[in-house]
XYZ file of C-alpha atoms in Angstrom:
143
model
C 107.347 -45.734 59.759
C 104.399 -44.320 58.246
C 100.972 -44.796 59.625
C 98.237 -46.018 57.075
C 95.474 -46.492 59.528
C 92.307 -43.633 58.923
C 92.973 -40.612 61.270
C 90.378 -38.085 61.527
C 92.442 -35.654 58.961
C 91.430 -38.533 55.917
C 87.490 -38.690 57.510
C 87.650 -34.855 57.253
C 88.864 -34.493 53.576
C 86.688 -37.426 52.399
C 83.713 -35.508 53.769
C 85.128 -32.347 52.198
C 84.998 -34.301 49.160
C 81.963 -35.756 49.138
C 80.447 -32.194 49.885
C 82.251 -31.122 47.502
C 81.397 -33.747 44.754
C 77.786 -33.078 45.845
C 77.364 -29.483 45.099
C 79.389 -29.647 41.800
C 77.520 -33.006 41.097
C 73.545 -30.648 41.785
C 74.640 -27.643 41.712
C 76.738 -27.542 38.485
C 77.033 -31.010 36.611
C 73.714 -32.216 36.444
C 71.887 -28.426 35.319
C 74.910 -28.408 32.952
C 74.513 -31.981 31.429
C 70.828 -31.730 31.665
C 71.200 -27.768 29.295
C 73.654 -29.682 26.906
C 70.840 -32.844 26.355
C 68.281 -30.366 25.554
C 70.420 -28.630 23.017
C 71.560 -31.911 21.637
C 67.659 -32.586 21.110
C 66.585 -29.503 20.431
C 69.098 -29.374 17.793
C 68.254 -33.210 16.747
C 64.220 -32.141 16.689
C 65.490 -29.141 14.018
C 67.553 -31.073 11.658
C 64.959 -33.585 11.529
C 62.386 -30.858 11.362
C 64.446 -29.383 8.851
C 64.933 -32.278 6.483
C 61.285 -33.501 6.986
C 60.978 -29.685 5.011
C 63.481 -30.137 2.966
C 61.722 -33.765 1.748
C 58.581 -31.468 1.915
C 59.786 -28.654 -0.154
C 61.560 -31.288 -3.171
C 57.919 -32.938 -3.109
C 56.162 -29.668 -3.236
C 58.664 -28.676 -6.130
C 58.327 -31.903 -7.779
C 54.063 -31.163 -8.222
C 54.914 -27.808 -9.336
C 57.244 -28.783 -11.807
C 54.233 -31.355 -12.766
C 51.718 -28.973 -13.019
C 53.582 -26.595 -15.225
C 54.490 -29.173 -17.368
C 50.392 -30.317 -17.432
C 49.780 -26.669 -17.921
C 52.902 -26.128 -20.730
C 50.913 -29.091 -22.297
C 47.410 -27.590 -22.203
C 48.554 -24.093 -23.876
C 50.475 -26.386 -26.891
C 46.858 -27.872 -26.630
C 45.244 -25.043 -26.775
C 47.071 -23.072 -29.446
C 47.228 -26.096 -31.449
C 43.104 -25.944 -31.496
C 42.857 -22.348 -32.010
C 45.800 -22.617 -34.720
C 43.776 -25.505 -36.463
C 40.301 -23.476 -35.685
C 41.737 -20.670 -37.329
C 43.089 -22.768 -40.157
C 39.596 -23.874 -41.359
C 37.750 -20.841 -40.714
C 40.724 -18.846 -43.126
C 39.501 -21.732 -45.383
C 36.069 -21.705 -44.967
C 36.294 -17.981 -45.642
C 38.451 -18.874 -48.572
C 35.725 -20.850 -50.435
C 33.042 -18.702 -49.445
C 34.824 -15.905 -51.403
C 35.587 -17.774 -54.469
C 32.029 -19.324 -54.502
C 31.105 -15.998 -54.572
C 33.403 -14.240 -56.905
C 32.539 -17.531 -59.013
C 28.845 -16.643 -58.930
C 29.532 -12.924 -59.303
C 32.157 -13.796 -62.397
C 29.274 -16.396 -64.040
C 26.438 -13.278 -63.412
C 29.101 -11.004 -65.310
C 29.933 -13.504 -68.027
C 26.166 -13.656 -68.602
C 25.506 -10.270 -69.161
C 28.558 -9.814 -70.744
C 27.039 -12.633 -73.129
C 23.762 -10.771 -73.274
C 25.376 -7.739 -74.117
C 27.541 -9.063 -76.637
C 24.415 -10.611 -78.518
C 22.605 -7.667 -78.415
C 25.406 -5.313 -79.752
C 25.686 -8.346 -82.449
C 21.908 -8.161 -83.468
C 22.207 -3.760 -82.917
C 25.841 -4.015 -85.267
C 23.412 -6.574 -87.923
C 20.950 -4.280 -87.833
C 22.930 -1.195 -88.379
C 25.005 -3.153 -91.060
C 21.868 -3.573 -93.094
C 20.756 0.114 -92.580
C 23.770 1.086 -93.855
C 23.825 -1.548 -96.589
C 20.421 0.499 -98.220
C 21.729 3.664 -97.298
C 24.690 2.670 -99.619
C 22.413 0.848 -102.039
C 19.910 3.865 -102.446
C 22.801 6.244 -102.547
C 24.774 4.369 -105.256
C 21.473 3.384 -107.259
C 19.837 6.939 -106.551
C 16.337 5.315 -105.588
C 14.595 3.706 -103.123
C 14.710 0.324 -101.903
C-alpha cells in the first residue's frame, strides 16, 4: 500500500523548492526579465525616435525641394529681366546709332549738296571762260 500522507521527505523538497524558486525567481528571473523590458523599450524609444526623424528628415526634404524650386523660379525670373533688360538696351542702342548715322548721313548729303552746287556754279563759270577763250580764239579779237 502506498502512503500518501506528507512525511517530512515532501516538507523538505517543497522547501528546497521554494528556495529554490526564490533565488532563480530574484536572483535570475526578475534582473533577466527586468534587462529584456528595457531593451524592448529602449529599442521601442529608437524606432519611434527613428521614424519621428525619418518624418523629420521627408519634411525637411520636402522645404528644400520647395525652396529650390522658389529659387529655380527666381533665376528664370531673373534671367528673364536681365534677358528683356538687355533686349531694350541692344535696342535703345540700336536707334541711337541710326539716329545718328541718320543725322551724320543728312549733314553729308548737305554738303554733298553744297558741294555739288558749287562745282555746278565753278563748272558754269569755267564753261563760259572757256566759251570766250574759244570765241576770241576763233574770231581773233576780244570780247
Amino acid at each position: 500500500m502506498i502512503d500518501l500522507s506528507v512525511n517530512e521527505t515532501a516538507l523538505f523538497q517543497w522547501a528546497i523548492f521554494m528556495i529554490a524558486f526564490l533565488i532563480l525567481n530574484f536572483g535570475i528571473f526578475r534582473p533577466v526579465l527586468r534587462i529584456l523590458e528595457e531593451r524592448k523599450a529602449k529599442t521601442v524609444g529608437e524606432k519611434e525616435t527613428a521614424l519621428k526623424l525619418n518624418e523629420k528628415s521627408q519634411e525637411m526634404r520636402t522645404v528644400y525641394d520647395k525652396k529650390m524650386e522658389e529659387a529655380r523660379l527666381e533665376g528664370i525670373r531673373k534671367k528673364d529681366v536681365l534677358r528683356t533688360s538687355g533686349e531694350k538696351y541692344v535696342d535703345d542702342l540700336l536707334k541711337k546709332t541710326r539716329g545718328e548715322t541718320e543725322s551724320s548721313m543728312e549733314a553729308a548729303r548737305g554738303e554733298i549738296d553744297r558741294q555739288s552746287k558749287e562745282a555746278a556754279l565753278q563748272l558754269r563759270q569755267q564753261a563760259r571762260d572757256l566759251g570766250r577763250e574759244i570765241a576770241v580764239k576763233v574770231l581773233e579779237r576780244n570780247l
